[in-house]
Amino acid sequence: MADMPPTGGTPDGEILHQRKPHEHRPDPSIQGKNQNQDAASEETSKEKKTFGRTPDGVVFTVPQTHDMVSQLLSPSQPKNISDLLVLAILGILILGCYMVPSSIRVPLYATIFLFWRAGYNVGIGYLLHIQSHHIKLVAWAKRWRVFVDPKTGNNPHPILYNILRREMETKIPKDYSFAEAPVEYNTWLLFRRVVDLILMCDFVSYCLFAMACGGRPAGESWLLTTVRWVAGLGLFGFNLWVKLDAHRVVKDYAWYWGDFFFLIDQELTFDGVFEMAPHPMYSVGYAGYYGISLMAASYKVLFISIVAHAAQFAFLVWVENPHIEKTYNPPPPRKSTPIAECDGLAIQNGHNNDGPRLASNAQPSPVHNLLGFQNIDLHRVTDTSVILLQLYLFALMALTPSTPPYQALFVANAAIWRLWYSVGMGWILDRQSHRKRWTRHFLKYGDSTEEAWRQWKGSYHLSTTMCYASFVAASWKMYSLPPDWGYGLVLLRHVVGASLIALQIWVAISIYDSLGEFGWFFGDFFFDQAPKLTYSGIYRFLNNPERVIGLAGVWGAALITGSSTILGLAIFSHVLTLMFIQFVERPHMQKLYGQSLRRDSGLVKSLKRSLPDPLWQWQGSVDKMLAETLDSVEDFVDSARPKIAAGMNLFVKDSTALFKHPTRISITRLAPDLAGYDPKDYSLEIEGTPAPLGSSKNAKPALTRLSSTAESFQTLIFEYGSPIKLRWTAPLKHGKRDWVGLYMVADNASREVTRVSSQGRWIATNPDQYGSIVADRGILTSDVRVSGKGRKDGETQDYCSGEMEFSGDKMWWTTEVFEFRYHHDGKHNVMAISVPFELKIPRFDEDDAEVDSNGLVRGAVEQTLLRLVQNCFDRDPEIAPRTVDEQFGGMVEREGKFAMRVVYAVHQMFGIELAPEVVQADGNVRNLAWRVCNAKKVLAPYSSLSEDRNDLQPALNQEVNLAKGFRVTINWSIQSTTLRSIYTFPKLSAAMSTQTASSSALLDFLRKCYPSAVSPSTSEADLPALSHQLFPTASYSDNEKVETSQWLTTSSRLVAPGEDEAKLAERLGSLNIHLSTRTTLLGAKPSVADIALYYRLAPSVKSWSAEERTGEHGYHHIVRFIDFVQNAPLFGLSVKDEDKVAIDLNDVKFVQKPLDAKEEKERKKKEKAAAAATDDNQKTLAIGKGKGDDSSKPGKKEQARDAASKAEDKVKGAVTGEGAQQPKKEKKEKQAKQQKQAAKETPLSPCLIDLRVGRILKAENHPNADSLYVSTIACGDPAGTDNTSEYEGQVVRTVCSGLNGLVPLEEMQGRKIIAVCNLKPVTMRGIKSAAMVLAASPRPKDGEEDNHKGPVELVNPPADAKTGERVIFEGWAGEPEGVLNPKKKVWETLQPGFTTTTGLEVVFDAGVVPQLSGDGETQTTTGKLVTSSGGICTVRSLENATVR
C-alpha cells in the first residue's frame, strides 16, 4: 500500500522540541453530534462518484471496488476465474501442511514463504519501480494492445481480451466498461489480480510456517502460556485494526498503489492510525507477525518475521518513498524575493538547515556541519578531539581486564559523563536562556554571537559523544557471553535489546532530520528570532520522542548485559534526561512559544479519540491516568518498528556512489544479419554551443554544426553542459529500434561494434519502441521522409531523417573527447559515427577579465559562473537562475547531482575545490562568486591563476576584439593596476552628436502631427503642458507631470553635441532598462515626452546596425519603443513610410533575458520615494505662503524652481541610478505630534465594496493548483495603482479564482465580468490575487453543507458597459473604501445579501443582513446591481442563487 503524505502537510521548517499549537479537547456532546453527522456524510459519500485523471489528462469515473479479502471469501461477491485460481492455490498450501511429513514441513514452508515474500517485495517492487520511472506496465499494455477492442482489427490477442473483459466486468458491475476505460485503469486492475495472489499466498504461507514451528516449550507454566497467548492475540488484534483503519483512509486506490498508474480528485484525510506512527502499514502494521511469533513460541518464526519486516522496509525505501516524493512532494517554486543590499552590493546569505543567517551581510554564511560521518573533518579540532578521546577510551576498554575495580571505574566514568551531559550542559543552557551568559563571555573578548554558538556546538558535540561512548564502554565491561544461547530468555533478551538500540539510533536520526543542526544544538537559546512553530517527521506523532524512546538504547544495553549495575545506570540516565527536559528545555519553550505549544501529540490524540464516550465524563481522572501511562504506550507502539530504514538510506547512498563510475562491462548484442543495410546510407550531424576561448563574459557563443560525413575536420570544442542537438539520416527501411549513444572516444577500439555500455546516455530514433519514457526523452523529430533530389553523395533515393537533443542526464558531466554512435535495431552494430568533439571548461583568465571601479574581477566571475551554473542546471527555468541574484530552484537542494556538476566545473575553471553543500547553501550565483573570489585571494600565493601584475607596462592601452561590432577598451593606469572596461558601439557617439534637434524643430513636428492641438504661438516653455492637449482622454497626476518634464530634458541631452561617449552609452542603457517594463515613458499613458524622445532618437536608431539594435548589448527596448510610437494609432503621428525607422521584427541577434522582477520592484520603490519627495516639496511651497514680505525667503518662482530641480534629481536617480551616493540630510528634530481626532465611523453599506466592470484579457490554469484559474483582468485602474501591472498596454490586476472545473477555460477568455477591487490582496499558491470575480451558485438548503461544487455562472455586466465602470446596488449609493479592513469583515457581513431574482437579475437583499435593519437611502430592502450608466447586471440561468 502506498502511504501518501496528507495533502497540505506541514512543510519542514525550523523545528525544535515540542512544536505544535495547543489543541483543546472537544466537548462530549458536540462529539456525539459530529459522529452522527459523520455517519450521515459517510452514507452520502458512498453515492458520490470519484473521478480519475491519467497522465495524458483523460478524466474518467473510478468505479467502486472491494477489498481483497471480501472479494475472495465473501459469498455475496461475484467470483471469476482468477478468484477460483487464488482459492485453489491457497487450498493446496493449506492441504499440503497436513500431508507433507513433519520432518520437512518447517523448511518447506519457510522456503515457500520466502518465495512469496520475494514475489511481494522484489517482484511487485520491480514492477512498481519501472511503472513509476518509465510507465512501463502501461507501455507494455499499449505495445501488446491487449486492451484494444478486437473489432478494430488491431488486437492480436482477441481471446485474451475477452477473458480479461469477462474477469473485470464481473468484478465491477457498476460504472465500468472494459472497452471504454483508459488503458491505465485496466492495467491497474490486471496488476491488482497479481497483487491479490501474491499477498494472500504470502500471509497464508507465513501462518502455515508458524503453525509448523509452533508448540509449547518444555516446562512452561500455564500462567506464562496464558500471558504469551493473550499478548500474542492482542498484537494480532492490533495489527488487524491497523490494516482496517488504514484501508478506511486510503481505500483500494492507494492500497493497490493506484497513484503509480493514475491520480484521483479525492482528498484523503490522514487520521486514525496515520497519526499514530509513520507509514503504519509497514511499521506498527507488522505487530501481528510478532504476535504470531509469540504464540508460536519459536525463534524461527521470530527471525523470519524480522527478515520479512526488513524486506518490507526496503520496499518502502526503494520503491514507495521515491514515488511519493516525486508525486506528492515536488520542490517548491522558486521564490522571487528582493536581495538585501549592503554597501551597494547585493548579497544573499545562505545557511544550511534553515537556521538564522549566521554571517554578516558582507559574505555568505559558512557551511560546515558537525553531525554525520560525511561531515567528519580532521582539520577541525572538534572532530579530532572527539575521535582521539573515543580511541583512547575504547583502547582502555579493550586492553584492561574486566575485573571489579575496572568495571567500577568504567561505570563511574559513564555516570560522570552522563551527569556532566545532563546537569552541566543543562545548567549552561539555563543560564544562556535567562541571561545569555555563554554569549556574554564571548562578547566580552570581542567575538560575536555566531562564534559563541560555534564553540557551544563543539562542546555539546564532544559531551554527547563521550557520554554515550562511556556508556558503551561500561556496558562492554559488564557483559559476558552466555554459555547457552538456548537457555531461558537469553536469545530473546539479545534480540529485544538489539531492537531497542536500533530504535534509539533511528529516533536520533529522525530528530536530526526534523531539527537540523540549528535545533539539535539548541540554536534558539542563542538567537532571539524564534523559528516557525511547525511539526514534521517524528514530531508529527510524538511531542518529545527523546523523553522515552530517545533512550531506548540504554535499556536495550541493560537487557543484553543482564547487569543490575547497567540497569541502575540506565535508570540514572533516564531520570537525568527527564529532569533536563522538565527544568531546562520546557521552560525555555514556554517562554519562546507560550500557549502555542501543542499539548497532545498525534499518538495521544488517536488514543483519546478511540476511548468510549462515557470516559469523557471522567476527564480529570482519565487525563491524570493518561499522563502517567502514555509514555509507556508510546514506547510500546514505537518499539514494534524495526529501524532498518535508517541503515538502508546509507546503503543506497554508498551504492549510488559505487555505480556512478562502474567498471566497463561488455554487454554487446549483435544483429545476426546486416544484409541490405549499408553504413554509407547513415550519417550523423551534430550541432552545439562552442566553448568560449576565454573567460570574458562578452564572448557570445554561436551554434556550430558539423556532419559525420565531412572529409576533413578538426575536433570541435563544445561548452560544458550545453545541450547538443543531433541530426541523423538513415534509409527508409532502417530498423525502428535504432538508437544513438554518446561515448568517450577512447572507450571503443572498434568502429563496427560498440563494446561498452552507454550508461543510460542514449536516445531511441523512434518513440514507443522500448516501452520507456527515458529512452524517448530527447526525441525532437523522427522518421521525416526527405526527398533524395538534393543529396550530395550522388544518390537519388529518398531517406529518413530525425533530430534529437542530448542534455541533462544524457550528457557526460566531465571534460573529455566524445562521439555519437548510431546503432542498428536495438543491437550494438555501429552504422555511423559522428565527428569527435570535446567538452571543455576554459580556465578563467584574470588578465583578460573585466574589473570594476575598485579593481575587482568579481563581476566577471559572476557572469562567467552564471552561464556555467545555467548549463549545470540543464537550463531548466524552474531551477536555473536568470540573474546572479536569483535563487536556485528547490530541486538543487533535493538532488545533489546539480551541485556536484557545479563543484567539478568550478574546480576546472578556477582551481578551487568546494563542497557540494556549499553550492546548495549559497543559493545563488552572487554568493558562489564571492566564495570563489575569496578562496582565490586566500590561495593567491600558491595558485598559478594569480599572476603578478607589477610587471605590466604603465599607460598601456589595448583593444581586444570580442565580437563583430564590439570592443573592450582596457586601460592600464600608471597609478594603479586596476582595469576599466567600457562597452561601446562603433560610431554611436558620432551618430548621436550629428542629430541636434532643437526644441523649435520639435515644435514644428508637433504642429505638423497635431495642428488642432498645437497652435503657432506655442513656445518651448509650453511643452510640458502639451500632453493634456494632445491626449485629452488621459489624466496626469502631479508626479506624472514632473516626470514628463524630466523626460523632455533627458531627451534633449541624448542628442547634445560633443557629449561624452561613455556618458551617452550610460544614458541609453538607463533608458533601455526603463522601457523594458513599460509601453510608454509613463507606463501605459502617452505623453508629449514620448513624441519628443521619438523625434530626437529616430534618426540615430535608423543608422544603428542590427547588432546595435538587437545584439547582446543592443538596445532592444528602445527599438521596440520607436516602432510602437511611429506606428501606434494611440499617437497617430504623420510620418511617411520612407521616413520611418525600418525595423525587421525577425532580425533579432540576441534574445534578451527577462528583467529581474526583484530589481524592478526596488526601482519602482525608488520612483515612488522620489515622487513622494516631490509631493512633499509642493506641500512645503503651499505652507510657506505666509503674510507679510520677508525678503530673506525665496520668492514663489525660486521655490518652485528649487522644488522642480530637486524632483528632477530624485526622478533621475530613481530611473538611472545616478545620485545613489549622495550624502543623507541631517534629520530634523521631531516635534510633538498633535492629537488626531477620532475618525468618523463609516456606516455599513454595500457601497463600501468597490465593484467594477472588468475585462478578462487572459486566463490560464494555475501552475500550482488544479482548482484555480489565473486571470489577467483590466479594471480601469490608473497607472501606478498598487497591486497592478501592465499587459498589452493596459493596467491590469492578476486574479486567482477557484473556477477551474466549474467554468470552462474558453468561457473565461476576453469576456466582461464584475470584479471586487478593494479586498485585501492574498497570495494563493504562490501567486498574488488582487481582486475577486463575482459568480453565482445555487444557495444551499437549510442544513445542507455548502460544498462549492457548482454549477457556477459568472455575473454578466451590460453589453455596453465600459471597462472600469463603477457598479453599485440601487438605493445604496456612496463611495467605496480604499481597501476593506479584514478585521471589520465588511465583505463577510454583506455578501449573504448578494443574490439573484427569478428574473435573473443580481440584487442586494438587505433583509438577510441583520446589521442593516432598515438602512439605505431609499429605505428599500432590495436593490439591483447596476452600472453607472444604468445597465443591470444579470446571470444566465440561476434563480435565487448566492453571489460571491
Coordinates of N, CA and C in Angstrom, one line a residue, residues 345 692 694-699 842-853 855-869 884 909-910 925-926 928-930 932-933 936 949 962 968 979 981 983:
L345 N 26.2 46.5 -2.5 CA 26.4 45.2 -3.2 C 25.4 44.2 -2.7
P692 N 33.7 29.1 -25.1 CA 34.4 30.4 -25.3 C 35.9 30.2 -25.2
G694 N 38.0 32.3 -24.1 CA 38.5 33.0 -22.9 C 37.4 33.0 -21.9
S695 N 37.6 33.7 -20.8 CA 36.7 33.7 -19.7 C 35.8 35.0 -19.8
S696 N 36.1 35.8 -20.7 CA 35.3 37.1 -20.8 C 33.9 36.8 -21.0
K697 N 33.0 37.5 -20.3 CA 31.6 37.3 -20.4 C 31.1 37.9 -21.7
N698 N 31.9 38.6 -22.4 CA 31.4 39.3 -23.6 C 31.4 38.3 -24.8
A699 N 32.1 37.2 -24.7 CA 32.1 36.3 -25.8 C 30.8 35.7 -26.0
P842 N 36.9 26.2 -20.0 CA 38.1 27.1 -20.2 C 38.5 27.6 -18.8
R843 N 39.8 27.7 -18.6 CA 40.4 28.3 -17.4 C 40.1 29.8 -17.3
F844 N 39.7 30.2 -16.2 CA 39.4 31.7 -16.0 C 40.7 32.5 -16.0
D845 N 40.8 33.4 -16.9 CA 42.0 34.3 -17.1 C 41.7 35.6 -16.4
E846 N 42.4 35.9 -15.3 CA 42.1 37.2 -14.6 C 42.6 38.4 -15.5
D847 N 43.6 38.2 -16.2 CA 44.2 39.3 -17.0 C 43.3 39.7 -18.1
D848 N 42.4 38.8 -18.6 CA 41.5 39.1 -19.7 C 40.1 39.4 -19.3
A849 N 40.0 39.5 -17.9 CA 38.6 39.7 -17.4 C 38.4 41.2 -17.1
E850 N 37.1 41.6 -17.1 CA 36.7 43.0 -16.8 C 36.7 43.2 -15.3
V851 N 37.2 44.3 -14.9 CA 37.2 44.7 -13.5 C 36.3 45.9 -13.3
D852 N 35.9 46.0 -12.0 CA 35.0 47.2 -11.7 C 35.9 48.4 -11.3
S853 N 35.2 49.4 -10.8 CA 35.9 50.6 -10.4 C 36.9 50.4 -9.2
G855 N 38.8 47.8 -8.9 CA 39.8 46.9 -9.4 C 39.5 45.4 -9.1
L856 N 38.3 45.1 -8.9 CA 37.9 43.7 -8.6 C 37.4 43.0 -9.8
V857 N 37.6 41.7 -9.9 CA 37.1 40.9 -11.0 C 35.9 40.2 -10.7
R858 N 35.3 40.5 -9.5 CA 34.1 39.7 -9.1 C 33.0 39.8 -10.1
G859 N 32.8 40.9 -10.7 CA 31.7 41.0 -11.7 C 31.9 40.0 -12.9
A860 N 33.1 39.9 -13.3 CA 33.4 38.9 -14.4 C 33.2 37.5 -13.9
V861 N 33.6 37.3 -12.7 CA 33.4 35.9 -12.1 C 32.0 35.6 -12.1
E862 N 31.2 36.6 -11.7 CA 29.7 36.3 -11.5 C 29.1 36.0 -12.9
Q863 N 29.5 36.7 -13.9 CA 28.9 36.5 -15.2 C 29.4 35.2 -15.8
T864 N 30.6 34.8 -15.6 CA 31.1 33.6 -16.0 C 30.4 32.4 -15.3
L865 N 30.3 32.6 -14.0 CA 29.6 31.5 -13.2 C 28.2 31.4 -13.6
L866 N 27.5 32.5 -14.0 CA 26.1 32.4 -14.3 C 25.8 31.5 -15.4
R867 N 26.6 31.6 -16.5 CA 26.3 30.7 -17.6 C 26.7 29.3 -17.3
L868 N 27.8 29.2 -16.5 CA 28.2 27.8 -16.1 C 27.2 27.1 -15.3
V869 N 26.6 27.9 -14.3 CA 25.6 27.3 -13.5 C 24.3 27.0 -14.3
V884 N 22.4 36.8 -11.5 CA 23.3 36.4 -10.4 C 22.7 36.4 -9.1
M909 N 37.6 25.4 -13.8 CA 37.7 26.7 -14.3 C 38.6 27.6 -13.4
F910 N 38.4 27.5 -12.1 CA 39.1 28.4 -11.2 C 40.2 27.7 -10.3
V925 N 24.2 32.8 -7.6 CA 25.5 32.9 -8.2 C 26.3 33.9 -7.5
R926 N 25.7 35.0 -7.0 CA 26.5 36.1 -6.4 C 27.2 35.5 -5.1
L928 N 28.1 32.4 -4.6 CA 29.1 31.5 -5.0 C 30.3 32.2 -5.6
A929 N 30.1 33.3 -6.3 CA 31.2 34.1 -6.9 C 32.0 34.7 -5.7
W930 N 31.3 35.1 -4.6 CA 32.1 35.7 -3.5 C 33.0 34.6 -2.9
V932 N 34.3 32.0 -4.5 CA 35.4 31.8 -5.4 C 36.4 32.9 -5.3
C933 N 36.0 34.1 -5.3 CA 37.0 35.3 -5.2 C 37.7 35.2 -3.9
K936 N 40.3 32.4 -4.0 CA 41.4 32.7 -4.9 C 42.3 33.7 -4.2
R949 N 51.0 41.5 -11.4 CA 50.7 42.5 -12.4 C 51.7 43.6 -12.3
L962 N 36.1 41.2 -29.4 CA 35.4 40.1 -28.9 C 34.3 39.6 -29.9
V968 N 36.3 46.1 -26.3 CA 36.6 46.3 -24.9 C 37.8 47.1 -24.8
L979 N 41.8 47.6 -13.7 CA 41.3 47.6 -15.1 C 40.0 48.3 -15.2
S981 N 36.7 48.6 -18.0 CA 36.2 48.1 -19.2 C 34.9 48.9 -19.6
Y983 N 31.9 49.0 -22.6 CA 31.3 48.6 -23.9 C 30.9 49.8 -24.7

